[in-house]
JSON list of C-alpha atoms in Angstrom, two decimals:
[
{"chain": "A", "resi": 241, "resn": "MET", "atom": "CA", "xyz": [-2.26, -40.16, -9.12]},
{"chain": "A", "resi": 242, "resn": "ARG", "atom": "CA", "xyz": [-0.24, -41.52, -5.83]},
{"chain": "A", "resi": 243, "resn": "ILE", "atom": "CA", "xyz": [1.29, -37.83, -5.39]},
{"chain": "A", "resi": 244, "resn": "HIS", "atom": "CA", "xyz": [-2.29, -36.27, -6.00]},
{"chain": "A", "resi": 245, "resn": "ARG", "atom": "CA", "xyz": [-3.91, -38.47, -3.17]},
{"chain": "A", "resi": 246, "resn": "ARG", "atom": "CA", "xyz": [-1.05, -37.62, -0.75]},
{"chain": "A", "resi": 247, "resn": "ALA", "atom": "CA", "xyz": [-1.50, -33.85, -1.63]},
{"chain": "A", "resi": 248, "resn": "VAL", "atom": "CA", "xyz": [-5.28, -34.23, -0.89]},
{"chain": "A", "resi": 249, "resn": "LYS", "atom": "CA", "xyz": [-4.50, -36.10, 2.46]},
{"chain": "A", "resi": 250, "resn": "LEU", "atom": "CA", "xyz": [-2.09, -33.37, 3.41]},
{"chain": "A", "resi": 251, "resn": "SER", "atom": "CA", "xyz": [-4.25, -30.59, 2.51]},
{"chain": "A", "resi": 252, "resn": "VAL", "atom": "CA", "xyz": [-7.04, -32.37, 4.96]},
{"chain": "A", "resi": 253, "resn": "ALA", "atom": "CA", "xyz": [-4.60, -32.80, 7.77]},
{"chain": "A", "resi": 254, "resn": "TYR", "atom": "CA", "xyz": [-3.81, -28.85, 7.71]},
{"chain": "A", "resi": 255, "resn": "LYS", "atom": "CA", "xyz": [-7.67, -28.00, 7.66]},
{"chain": "A", "resi": 256, "resn": "MET", "atom": "CA", "xyz": [-6.57, -24.86, 6.45]},
{"chain": "A", "resi": 257, "resn": "PRO", "atom": "CA", "xyz": [-4.90, -24.65, 2.85]},
{"chain": "A", "resi": 258, "resn": "PRO", "atom": "CA", "xyz": [-1.29, -22.97, 2.70]},
{"chain": "A", "resi": 259, "resn": "VAL", "atom": "CA", "xyz": [-1.36, -19.33, 2.38]},
{"chain": "A", "resi": 260, "resn": "ILE", "atom": "CA", "xyz": [1.32, -17.99, -0.20]},
{"chain": "A", "resi": 261, "resn": "LEU", "atom": "CA", "xyz": [2.34, -14.26, -0.14]},
{"chain": "A", "resi": 262, "resn": "HIS", "atom": "CA", "xyz": [5.23, -13.32, -2.36]},
{"chain": "A", "resi": 263, "resn": "ASN", "atom": "CA", "xyz": [8.10, -15.42, -1.29]},
{"chain": "A", "resi": 264, "resn": "LYS", "atom": "CA", "xyz": [6.65, -16.79, 1.92]},
{"chain": "A", "resi": 265, "resn": "MET", "atom": "CA", "xyz": [4.17, -19.76, 2.57]},
{"chain": "A", "resi": 266, "resn": "TYR", "atom": "CA", "xyz": [2.23, -20.15, 5.89]},
{"chain": "A", "resi": 267, "resn": "LEU", "atom": "CA", "xyz": [1.29, -23.64, 6.69]},
{"chain": "A", "resi": 268, "resn": "GLY", "atom": "CA", "xyz": [0.20, -25.43, 9.69]},
{"chain": "A", "resi": 269, "resn": "GLY", "atom": "CA", "xyz": [1.66, -22.63, 11.97]},
{"chain": "A", "resi": 270, "resn": "TYR", "atom": "CA", "xyz": [5.11, -22.87, 10.24]},
{"chain": "A", "resi": 271, "resn": "ILE", "atom": "CA", "xyz": [6.80, -20.02, 8.16]},
{"chain": "A", "resi": 272, "resn": "TYR", "atom": "CA", "xyz": [8.61, -21.02, 4.89]},
{"chain": "A", "resi": 273, "resn": "LEU", "atom": "CA", "xyz": [10.62, -19.28, 2.43]},
{"chain": "A", "resi": 274, "resn": "ARG", "atom": "CA", "xyz": [10.86, -19.94, -1.23]},
{"chain": "A", "resi": 275, "resn": "SER", "atom": "CA", "xyz": [13.77, -21.75, -2.29]},
{"chain": "A", "resi": 276, "resn": "ARG", "atom": "CA", "xyz": [13.51, -22.72, -5.87]},
{"chain": "A", "resi": 277, "resn": "VAL", "atom": "CA", "xyz": [11.08, -23.85, -8.33]},
{"chain": "A", "resi": 278, "resn": "ALA", "atom": "CA", "xyz": [11.71, -26.79, -10.87]},
{"chain": "A", "resi": 279, "resn": "LYS", "atom": "CA", "xyz": [9.46, -28.72, -13.06]},
{"chain": "A", "resi": 280, "resn": "GLY", "atom": "CA", "xyz": [6.10, -27.16, -11.88]},
{"chain": "A", "resi": 281, "resn": "ARG", "atom": "CA", "xyz": [6.88, -27.55, -8.21]},
{"chain": "A", "resi": 282, "resn": "VAL", "atom": "CA", "xyz": [8.31, -25.00, -5.44]},
{"chain": "A", "resi": 283, "resn": "TYR", "atom": "CA", "xyz": [10.59, -26.12, -2.83]},
{"chain": "A", "resi": 284, "resn": "TRP", "atom": "CA", "xyz": [10.27, -24.42, 0.40]},
{"chain": "A", "resi": 285, "resn": "GLY", "atom": "CA", "xyz": [12.64, -24.34, 3.53]},
{"chain": "A", "resi": 286, "resn": "CYS", "atom": "CA", "xyz": [11.69, -23.56, 7.19]},
{"chain": "A", "resi": 287, "resn": "LYS", "atom": "CA", "xyz": [11.98, -19.88, 8.12]},
{"chain": "A", "resi": 288, "resn": "LYS", "atom": "CA", "xyz": [14.70, -21.09, 10.59]},
{"chain": "A", "resi": 289, "resn": "LEU", "atom": "CA", "xyz": [16.66, -22.95, 8.14]},
{"chain": "A", "resi": 290, "resn": "ARG", "atom": "CA", "xyz": [19.09, -20.24, 7.32]},
{"chain": "A", "resi": 291, "resn": "GLY", "atom": "CA", "xyz": [19.94, -19.92, 10.90]},
{"chain": "A", "resi": 292, "resn": "GLY", "atom": "CA", "xyz": [20.54, -23.74, 11.05]},
{"chain": "A", "resi": 293, "resn": "GLU", "atom": "CA", "xyz": [17.79, -24.13, 13.79]},
{"chain": "A", "resi": 294, "resn": "CYS", "atom": "CA", "xyz": [15.49, -26.13, 11.36]},
{"chain": "A", "resi": 295, "resn": "THR", "atom": "CA", "xyz": [16.01, -28.12, 8.56]},
{"chain": "A", "resi": 296, "resn": "ALA", "atom": "CA", "xyz": [12.17, -28.99, 7.63]},
{"chain": "A", "resi": 297, "resn": "ARG", "atom": "CA", "xyz": [11.28, -28.54, 4.00]},
{"chain": "A", "resi": 298, "resn": "ALA", "atom": "CA", "xyz": [8.12, -28.36, 1.82]},
{"chain": "A", "resi": 299, "resn": "VAL", "atom": "CA", "xyz": [7.12, -28.99, -1.69]},
{"chain": "A", "resi": 300, "resn": "THR", "atom": "CA", "xyz": [4.04, -27.58, -3.30]},
{"chain": "A", "resi": 301, "resn": "SER", "atom": "CA", "xyz": [2.51, -27.20, -6.72]},
{"chain": "A", "resi": 302, "resn": "ASP", "atom": "CA", "xyz": [3.29, -23.78, -8.50]},
{"chain": "A", "resi": 303, "resn": "PRO", "atom": "CA", "xyz": [0.83, -21.28, -7.35]},
{"chain": "A", "resi": 304, "resn": "THR", "atom": "CA", "xyz": [1.04, -19.39, -10.59]},
{"chain": "A", "resi": 305, "resn": "ALA", "atom": "CA", "xyz": [-0.54, -22.01, -12.47]},
{"chain": "A", "resi": 306, "resn": "GLY", "atom": "CA", "xyz": [-3.65, -20.72, -11.60]},
{"chain": "A", "resi": 307, "resn": "GLU", "atom": "CA", "xyz": [-5.06, -23.90, -9.71]},
{"chain": "A", "resi": 308, "resn": "PRO", "atom": "CA", "xyz": [-5.47, -24.58, -6.16]},
{"chain": "A", "resi": 309, "resn": "VAL", "atom": "CA", "xyz": [-2.33, -25.04, -4.44]},
{"chain": "A", "resi": 310, "resn": "GLU", "atom": "CA", "xyz": [-1.32, -28.87, -3.56]},
{"chain": "A", "resi": 311, "resn": "VAL", "atom": "CA", "xyz": [1.03, -29.86, -0.69]},
{"chain": "A", "resi": 312, "resn": "TYR", "atom": "CA", "xyz": [3.16, -32.92, -1.86]},
{"chain": "A", "resi": 313, "resn": "LYS", "atom": "CA", "xyz": [5.62, -32.47, 1.20]},
{"chain": "A", "resi": 314, "resn": "GLY", "atom": "CA", "xyz": [5.17, -30.83, 4.36]},
{"chain": "A", "resi": 315, "resn": "VAL", "atom": "CA", "xyz": [4.52, -30.85, 8.10]},
{"chain": "A", "resi": 316, "resn": "PRO", "atom": "CA", "xyz": [3.16, -34.42, 8.59]},
{"chain": "A", "resi": 317, "resn": "GLU", "atom": "CA", "xyz": [6.18, -35.82, 6.63]},
{"chain": "A", "resi": 318, "resn": "LEU", "atom": "CA", "xyz": [9.11, -34.12, 8.06]},
{"chain": "A", "resi": 319, "resn": "ASP", "atom": "CA", "xyz": [8.98, -32.70, 11.87]},
{"chain": "A", "resi": 320, "resn": "HIS", "atom": "CA", "xyz": [10.36, -29.48, 12.47]},
{"chain": "A", "resi": 321, "resn": "SER", "atom": "CA", "xyz": [12.53, -28.89, 15.61]},
{"chain": "A", "resi": 322, "resn": "HIS", "atom": "CA", "xyz": [10.38, -26.45, 16.90]},
{"chain": "A", "resi": 323, "resn": "PRO", "atom": "CA", "xyz": [6.67, -26.28, 17.56]},
{"chain": "A", "resi": 324, "resn": "PRO", "atom": "CA", "xyz": [4.40, -24.29, 15.28]},
{"chain": "A", "resi": 325, "resn": "ASN", "atom": "CA", "xyz": [3.49, -20.77, 16.11]},
{"chain": "A", "resi": 326, "resn": "GLN", "atom": "CA", "xyz": [0.05, -19.71, 14.78]},
{"chain": "A", "resi": 327, "resn": "GLU", "atom": "CA", "xyz": [0.12, -16.50, 16.17]},
{"chain": "A", "resi": 328, "resn": "GLU", "atom": "CA", "xyz": [3.51, -15.49, 14.81]},
{"chain": "A", "resi": 329, "resn": "SER", "atom": "CA", "xyz": [2.18, -16.89, 11.40]},
{"chain": "A", "resi": 330, "resn": "ALA", "atom": "CA", "xyz": [-0.83, -14.80, 11.48]},
{"chain": "A", "resi": 331, "resn": "ALA", "atom": "CA", "xyz": [1.19, -11.71, 12.72]},
{"chain": "A", "resi": 332, "resn": "GLU", "atom": "CA", "xyz": [3.50, -12.19, 9.65]},
{"chain": "A", "resi": 333, "resn": "GLN", "atom": "CA", "xyz": [0.62, -12.51, 7.25]},
{"chain": "A", "resi": 334, "resn": "LEU", "atom": "CA", "xyz": [-1.12, -9.43, 8.52]},
{"chain": "A", "resi": 335, "resn": "THR", "atom": "CA", "xyz": [2.06, -7.32, 8.41]},
{"chain": "A", "resi": 336, "resn": "THR", "atom": "CA", "xyz": [2.56, -8.34, 4.61]},
{"chain": "A", "resi": 337, "resn": "THR", "atom": "CA", "xyz": [-0.87, -7.63, 3.95]},
{"chain": "A", "resi": 338, "resn": "LEU", "atom": "CA", "xyz": [-0.75, -4.29, 5.32]},
{"chain": "A", "resi": 339, "resn": "LYS", "atom": "CA", "xyz": [2.45, -3.68, 3.18]},
{"chain": "A", "resi": 340, "resn": "ARG", "atom": "CA", "xyz": [0.74, -4.60, 0.04]},
{"chain": "A", "resi": 341, "resn": "LYS", "atom": "CA", "xyz": [-2.28, -2.42, 0.98]},
{"chain": "A", "resi": 342, "resn": "ALA", "atom": "CA", "xyz": [-0.17, 0.61, 1.45]},
{"chain": "A", "resi": 343, "resn": "ALA", "atom": "CA", "xyz": [1.62, -0.06, -1.83]},
{"chain": "A", "resi": 344, "resn": "ASN", "atom": "CA", "xyz": [-1.67, -0.54, -3.75]},
{"chain": "A", "resi": 345, "resn": "HIS", "atom": "CA", "xyz": [-3.58, 2.27, -1.91]},
{"chain": "A", "resi": 346, "resn": "PRO", "atom": "CA", "xyz": [-1.07, 4.95, -0.83]},
{"chain": "A", "resi": 347, "resn": "GLU", "atom": "CA", "xyz": [-3.69, 7.44, -0.58]},
{"chain": "A", "resi": 348, "resn": "GLN", "atom": "CA", "xyz": [-5.10, 5.71, 2.54]},
{"chain": "A", "resi": 349, "resn": "PRO", "atom": "CA", "xyz": [-3.25, 7.08, 5.96]},
{"chain": "A", "resi": 350, "resn": "PRO", "atom": "CA", "xyz": [-1.50, 4.24, 7.61]},
{"chain": "A", "resi": 351, "resn": "ALA", "atom": "CA", "xyz": [-3.74, 4.76, 10.83]},
{"chain": "A", "resi": 352, "resn": "GLN", "atom": "CA", "xyz": [-6.75, 4.04, 8.61]},
{"chain": "A", "resi": 353, "resn": "LEU", "atom": "CA", "xyz": [-5.07, 0.95, 7.25]},
{"chain": "A", "resi": 354, "resn": "LEU", "atom": "CA", "xyz": [-4.34, -0.25, 10.99]},
{"chain": "A", "resi": 355, "resn": "ARG", "atom": "CA", "xyz": [-7.89, 0.36, 12.11]},
{"chain": "A", "resi": 356, "resn": "THR", "atom": "CA", "xyz": [-9.38, -1.69, 9.53]},
{"chain": "A", "resi": 357, "resn": "LYS", "atom": "CA", "xyz": [-7.01, -4.58, 9.53]},
{"chain": "A", "resi": 358, "resn": "MET", "atom": "CA", "xyz": [-6.56, -4.91, 13.35]},
{"chain": "A", "resi": 359, "resn": "GLN", "atom": "CA", "xyz": [-9.92, -5.12, 14.53]},
{"chain": "A", "resi": 360, "resn": "GLY", "atom": "CA", "xyz": [-10.63, -8.32, 16.34]},
{"chain": "A", "resi": 361, "resn": "LEU", "atom": "CA", "xyz": [-7.28, -9.74, 16.56]},
{"chain": "A", "resi": 362, "resn": "SER", "atom": "CA", "xyz": [-6.62, -11.90, 19.46]},
{"chain": "A", "resi": 363, "resn": "SER", "atom": "CA", "xyz": [-3.95, -10.91, 22.26]},
{"chain": "A", "resi": 364, "resn": "GLY", "atom": "CA", "xyz": [-1.91, -13.66, 21.06]},
{"chain": "A", "resi": 365, "resn": "VAL", "atom": "CA", "xyz": [-1.61, -12.24, 17.45]},
{"chain": "A", "resi": 366, "resn": "LEU", "atom": "CA", "xyz": [-1.14, -8.67, 18.68]},
{"chain": "A", "resi": 367, "resn": "SER", "atom": "CA", "xyz": [1.75, -9.79, 20.94]},
{"chain": "A", "resi": 368, "resn": "GLN", "atom": "CA", "xyz": [3.50, -11.05, 17.86]},
{"chain": "A", "resi": 369, "resn": "LEU", "atom": "CA", "xyz": [3.10, -7.64, 15.87]},
{"chain": "A", "resi": 370, "resn": "PRO", "atom": "CA", "xyz": [5.51, -4.93, 16.03]},
{"chain": "A", "resi": 371, "resn": "SER", "atom": "CA", "xyz": [4.44, -1.71, 18.05]},
{"chain": "A", "resi": 372, "resn": "GLN", "atom": "CA", "xyz": [1.68, 0.54, 16.48]},
{"chain": "A", "resi": 373, "resn": "PRO", "atom": "CA", "xyz": [4.30, 3.42, 16.04]},
{"chain": "A", "resi": 374, "resn": "ALA", "atom": "CA", "xyz": [6.84, 1.03, 14.46]},
{"chain": "A", "resi": 375, "resn": "LEU", "atom": "CA", "xyz": [4.16, -0.43, 12.13]},
{"chain": "A", "resi": 376, "resn": "VAL", "atom": "CA", "xyz": [2.96, 3.38, 11.12]},
{"chain": "A", "resi": 377, "resn": "ARG", "atom": "CA", "xyz": [6.75, 3.80, 10.30]},
{"chain": "A", "resi": 378, "resn": "THR", "atom": "CA", "xyz": [7.00, 0.88, 8.03]},
{"chain": "A", "resi": 379, "resn": "LEU", "atom": "CA", "xyz": [3.67, 1.69, 6.28]},
{"chain": "A", "resi": 380, "resn": "GLN", "atom": "CA", "xyz": [4.90, 5.22, 5.66]},
{"chain": "A", "resi": 381, "resn": "ARG", "atom": "CA", "xyz": [8.05, 4.16, 4.07]},
{"chain": "A", "resi": 382, "resn": "VAL", "atom": "CA", "xyz": [6.07, 1.54, 1.66]},
{"chain": "A", "resi": 383, "resn": "ARG", "atom": "CA", "xyz": [3.87, 4.65, 0.64]},
{"chain": "A", "resi": 384, "resn": "ARG", "atom": "CA", "xyz": [6.66, 6.87, 0.17]},
{"chain": "A", "resi": 385, "resn": "GLN", "atom": "CA", "xyz": [8.12, 4.50, -2.56]},
{"chain": "A", "resi": 386, "resn": "HIS", "atom": "CA", "xyz": [4.49, 4.75, -4.56]},
{"chain": "A", "resi": 387, "resn": "VAL", "atom": "CA", "xyz": [4.03, 8.26, -4.05]},
{"chain": "A", "resi": 388, "resn": "PRO", "atom": "CA", "xyz": [5.54, 11.14, -6.09]},
{"chain": "A", "resi": 389, "resn": "ALA", "atom": "CA", "xyz": [7.67, 13.70, -3.74]},
{"chain": "A", "resi": 390, "resn": "ASN", "atom": "CA", "xyz": [6.17, 16.68, -2.89]},
{"chain": "A", "resi": 391, "resn": "PRO", "atom": "CA", "xyz": [6.97, 19.29, -5.74]},
{"chain": "A", "resi": 392, "resn": "ARG", "atom": "CA", "xyz": [9.16, 22.36, -4.75]},
{"chain": "A", "resi": 393, "resn": "LYS", "atom": "CA", "xyz": [7.77, 24.31, -7.86]},
{"chain": "A", "resi": 394, "resn": "LEU", "atom": "CA", "xyz": [4.36, 24.04, -9.58]},
{"chain": "A", "resi": 395, "resn": "SER", "atom": "CA", "xyz": [6.35, 23.72, -12.78]},
{"chain": "A", "resi": 396, "resn": "ALA", "atom": "CA", "xyz": [7.35, 20.18, -11.31]},
{"chain": "A", "resi": 397, "resn": "ILE", "atom": "CA", "xyz": [3.93, 18.97, -11.34]},
{"chain": "A", "resi": 398, "resn": "GLY", "atom": "CA", "xyz": [4.08, 18.80, -15.19]},
{"chain": "A", "resi": 399, "resn": "ASP", "atom": "CA", "xyz": [1.20, 19.68, -17.67]},
{"chain": "A", "resi": 400, "resn": "THR", "atom": "CA", "xyz": [-1.27, 17.27, -16.29]},
{"chain": "A", "resi": 401, "resn": "LEU", "atom": "CA", "xyz": [-1.96, 16.14, -12.58]},
{"chain": "A", "resi": 402, "resn": "PRO", "atom": "CA", "xyz": [-1.93, 12.39, -12.31]},
{"chain": "A", "resi": 403, "resn": "GLU", "atom": "CA", "xyz": [-5.43, 10.88, -12.54]},
{"chain": "A", "resi": 404, "resn": "ARG", "atom": "CA", "xyz": [-5.26, 9.39, -8.59]},
{"chain": "A", "resi": 405, "resn": "TYR", "atom": "CA", "xyz": [-4.82, 13.10, -7.32]},
{"chain": "A", "resi": 406, "resn": "GLN", "atom": "CA", "xyz": [-7.75, 14.18, -9.41]},
{"chain": "A", "resi": 407, "resn": "LYS", "atom": "CA", "xyz": [-10.65, 12.19, -7.91]},
{"chain": "A", "resi": 408, "resn": "THR", "atom": "CA", "xyz": [-11.45, 11.43, -4.08]},
{"chain": "A", "resi": 409, "resn": "LEU", "atom": "CA", "xyz": [-11.61, 8.04, -2.63]},
{"chain": "A", "resi": 410, "resn": "ALA", "atom": "CA", "xyz": [-15.14, 7.77, -3.68]},
{"chain": "A", "resi": 411, "resn": "GLY", "atom": "CA", "xyz": [-14.45, 8.53, -7.42]},
{"chain": "A", "resi": 412, "resn": "GLU", "atom": "CA", "xyz": [-15.87, 12.08, -7.27]},
{"chain": "A", "resi": 413, "resn": "GLN", "atom": "CA", "xyz": [-13.97, 14.85, -9.23]},
{"chain": "A", "resi": 414, "resn": "PHE", "atom": "CA", "xyz": [-11.73, 16.52, -6.55]},
{"chain": "A", "resi": 415, "resn": "LEU", "atom": "CA", "xyz": [-9.51, 18.79, -9.31]},
{"chain": "A", "resi": 416, "resn": "LEU", "atom": "CA", "xyz": [-12.05, 21.45, -10.17]},
{"chain": "A", "resi": 417, "resn": "HIS", "atom": "CA", "xyz": [-9.74, 23.83, -12.09]},
{"chain": "A", "resi": 418, "resn": "ASP", "atom": "CA", "xyz": [-6.27, 24.09, -13.12]},
{"chain": "A", "resi": 419, "resn": "SER", "atom": "CA", "xyz": [-5.20, 27.52, -14.40]},
{"chain": "A", "resi": 420, "resn": "ARG", "atom": "CA", "xyz": [-1.99, 26.63, -16.28]},
{"chain": "A", "resi": 421, "resn": "PRO", "atom": "CA", "xyz": [-1.52, 28.67, -19.36]},
{"chain": "A", "resi": 422, "resn": "PRO", "atom": "CA", "xyz": [-2.42, 27.37, -22.72]},
{"chain": "A", "resi": 423, "resn": "ASP", "atom": "CA", "xyz": [0.22, 25.73, -25.13]},
{"chain": "A", "resi": 424, "resn": "THR", "atom": "CA", "xyz": [2.31, 28.18, -26.92]},
{"chain": "A", "resi": 425, "resn": "ASP", "atom": "CA", "xyz": [4.63, 27.87, -30.06]},
{"chain": "A", "resi": 426, "resn": "GLU", "atom": "CA", "xyz": [8.08, 26.54, -30.26]},
{"chain": "A", "resi": 427, "resn": "GLU", "atom": "CA", "xyz": [9.51, 29.93, -30.54]},
{"chain": "A", "resi": 428, "resn": "GLU", "atom": "CA", "xyz": [7.83, 31.21, -27.36]},
{"chain": "A", "resi": 429, "resn": "GLU", "atom": "CA", "xyz": [8.79, 27.95, -25.52]},
{"chain": "A", "resi": 430, "resn": "ASP", "atom": "CA", "xyz": [12.37, 28.34, -26.48]},
{"chain": "A", "resi": 431, "resn": "GLU", "atom": "CA", "xyz": [12.46, 31.77, -25.41]},
{"chain": "A", "resi": 432, "resn": "ASP", "atom": "CA", "xyz": [11.15, 30.93, -22.08]},
{"chain": "A", "resi": 433, "resn": "GLU", "atom": "CA", "xyz": [13.80, 28.12, -21.75]},
{"chain": "A", "resi": 434, "resn": "GLN", "atom": "CA", "xyz": [16.44, 30.64, -21.78]},
{"chain": "A", "resi": 435, "resn": "GLN", "atom": "CA", "xyz": [14.95, 32.94, -19.17]},
{"chain": "A", "resi": 436, "resn": "GLU", "atom": "CA", "xyz": [15.70, 30.42, -16.47]},
{"chain": "A", "resi": 437, "resn": "ASP", "atom": "CA", "xyz": [15.58, 33.00, -13.89]},
{"chain": "A", "resi": 438, "resn": "GLY", "atom": "CA", "xyz": [12.52, 34.53, -14.89]},
{"chain": "A", "resi": 439, "resn": "PRO", "atom": "CA", "xyz": [9.40, 34.21, -13.06]},
{"chain": "A", "resi": 440, "resn": "GLU", "atom": "CA", "xyz": [7.13, 31.38, -13.46]},
{"chain": "A", "resi": 441, "resn": "PRO", "atom": "CA", "xyz": [3.91, 31.56, -15.03]},
{"chain": "A", "resi": 442, "resn": "PRO", "atom": "CA", "xyz": [1.12, 31.72, -12.44]},
{"chain": "A", "resi": 443, "resn": "ARG", "atom": "CA", "xyz": [-0.77, 28.74, -11.91]},
{"chain": "A", "resi": 444, "resn": "VAL", "atom": "CA", "xyz": [-3.60, 27.88, -9.62]},
{"chain": "A", "resi": 445, "resn": "LEU", "atom": "CA", "xyz": [-4.96, 24.65, -8.68]},
{"chain": "A", "resi": 446, "resn": "ILE", "atom": "CA", "xyz": [-8.31, 24.50, -6.98]},
{"chain": "A", "resi": 447, "resn": "PHE", "atom": "CA", "xyz": [-9.40, 21.28, -5.26]},
{"chain": "A", "resi": 448, "resn": "ALA", "atom": "CA", "xyz": [-12.98, 20.59, -3.88]},
{"chain": "A", "resi": 449, "resn": "THR", "atom": "CA", "xyz": [-16.19, 18.47, -4.68]},
{"chain": "A", "resi": 450, "resn": "CYS", "atom": "CA", "xyz": [-19.17, 19.67, -5.96]},
{"chain": "A", "resi": 451, "resn": "ARG", "atom": "CA", "xyz": [-21.02, 18.39, -2.88]},
{"chain": "A", "resi": 452, "resn": "ASN", "atom": "CA", "xyz": [-18.80, 20.25, -0.65]},
{"chain": "A", "resi": 453, "resn": "ILE", "atom": "CA", "xyz": [-19.52, 23.60, -2.67]},
{"chain": "A", "resi": 454, "resn": "GLU", "atom": "CA", "xyz": [-23.24, 22.81, -2.39]},
{"chain": "A", "resi": 455, "resn": "LEU", "atom": "CA", "xyz": [-22.89, 22.59, 1.27]},
{"chain": "A", "resi": 456, "resn": "LEU", "atom": "CA", "xyz": [-20.68, 25.87, 1.37]},
{"chain": "A", "resi": 457, "resn": "CYS", "atom": "CA", "xyz": [-23.42, 27.78, -0.58]},
{"chain": "A", "resi": 458, "resn": "ASN", "atom": "CA", "xyz": [-26.19, 26.51, 1.92]},
{"chain": "A", "resi": 459, "resn": "SER", "atom": "CA", "xyz": [-24.18, 27.13, 4.96]},
{"chain": "A", "resi": 460, "resn": "PRO", "atom": "CA", "xyz": [-24.97, 30.46, 6.76]},
{"chain": "A", "resi": 461, "resn": "VAL", "atom": "CA", "xyz": [-21.93, 30.48, 9.05]},
{"chain": "A", "resi": 462, "resn": "TRP", "atom": "CA", "xyz": [-18.16, 29.96, 7.79]},
{"chain": "A", "resi": 463, "resn": "PHE", "atom": "CA", "xyz": [-15.34, 29.18, 10.04]},
{"chain": "A", "resi": 464, "resn": "LEU", "atom": "CA", "xyz": [-11.81, 30.09, 8.54]},
{"chain": "A", "resi": 465, "resn": "ASP", "atom": "CA", "xyz": [-8.57, 29.04, 10.00]},
{"chain": "A", "resi": 466, "resn": "GLY", "atom": "CA", "xyz": [-5.20, 28.66, 8.98]},
{"chain": "A", "resi": 467, "resn": "THR", "atom": "CA", "xyz": [-2.63, 25.71, 9.17]},
{"chain": "A", "resi": 468, "resn": "PHE", "atom": "CA", "xyz": [0.33, 27.82, 8.22]},
{"chain": "A", "resi": 469, "resn": "LYS", "atom": "CA", "xyz": [2.80, 25.99, 10.62]},
{"chain": "A", "resi": 470, "resn": "ILE", "atom": "CA", "xyz": [2.50, 22.93, 8.26]},
{"chain": "A", "resi": 471, "resn": "ARG", "atom": "CA", "xyz": [2.23, 24.34, 4.86]},
{"chain": "A", "resi": 472, "resn": "THR", "atom": "CA", "xyz": [5.02, 23.45, 2.42]},
{"chain": "A", "resi": 473, "resn": "ASP", "atom": "CA", "xyz": [7.32, 26.21, 0.60]},
{"chain": "A", "resi": 474, "resn": "LEU", "atom": "CA", "xyz": [4.98, 25.69, -2.13]},
{"chain": "A", "resi": 475, "resn": "HIS", "atom": "CA", "xyz": [2.09, 27.38, -0.67]},
{"chain": "A", "resi": 476, "resn": "HIS", "atom": "CA", "xyz": [1.91, 31.08, 0.42]},
{"chain": "A", "resi": 477, "resn": "HIS", "atom": "CA", "xyz": [-1.23, 30.23, 2.58]},
{"chain": "A", "resi": 478, "resn": "ARG", "atom": "CA", "xyz": [-2.96, 27.27, 3.32]},
{"chain": "A", "resi": 479, "resn": "PRO", "atom": "CA", "xyz": [-6.31, 28.27, 5.19]},
{"chain": "A", "resi": 480, "resn": "THR", "atom": "CA", "xyz": [-8.93, 25.52, 6.23]},
{"chain": "A", "resi": 481, "resn": "GLN", "atom": "CA", "xyz": [-12.63, 26.23, 5.98]},
{"chain": "A", "resi": 482, "resn": "THR", "atom": "CA", "xyz": [-15.55, 24.72, 8.19]},
{"chain": "A", "resi": 483, "resn": "ASP", "atom": "CA", "xyz": [-19.03, 25.39, 7.53]},
{"chain": "A", "resi": 484, "resn": "TRP", "atom": "CA", "xyz": [-21.60, 25.36, 10.00]},
{"chain": "A", "resi": 485, "resn": "LYS", "atom": "CA", "xyz": [-25.40, 24.74, 9.08]},
{"chain": "A", "resi": 486, "resn": "ALA", "atom": "CA", "xyz": [-27.78, 25.47, 11.72]}
]
């Protein structure tokens, strides 16, 4: 009970509960790194501990227990050798959140994530963040780890396109047609495997939404263009189309 009262007292002193993201804890403007877990408690060391600049430590309950995190030992009990930096703490939390968003939603462009998360930030937090081009590159690296590489041949796509590429972000069906040939018997498959240098069976993937097709049908004017300079080797042409409805 004595430890529990201390934990409550510390939580009130901080005004804000600790934020734990992966192996980092943000508490009172300080950044802690997870050190070890023992007997239901998590031991943390100040971010500057490894460099020998600060020896402050903290002890909390295990956040995996499904209950609110209790702070048993922290800022009020052991002074740091440096002042807190709320802006740096908020900037690191934002960067970690952006990386997690990019990993969980690789279909969202980095620029869109930045616009959503960076609105209304104070100048102090913005000053602690990397430059926007650097953030974009970081998010692109995270996305590439969770997105399949661009196929060089249609056969590399596999028999079935992944589900997340068959629908839009709003959940609408985006893959309207897949012309892959029907399954053949084993003898025909063996013959195809032996003909490695032979032409691949034709396959066409058509992407659109029913709503866009309706707009196309109702549009008296169509504009066509081609983004041939940025097409991949997999595409012979990559035309784009814009509808104009008077």
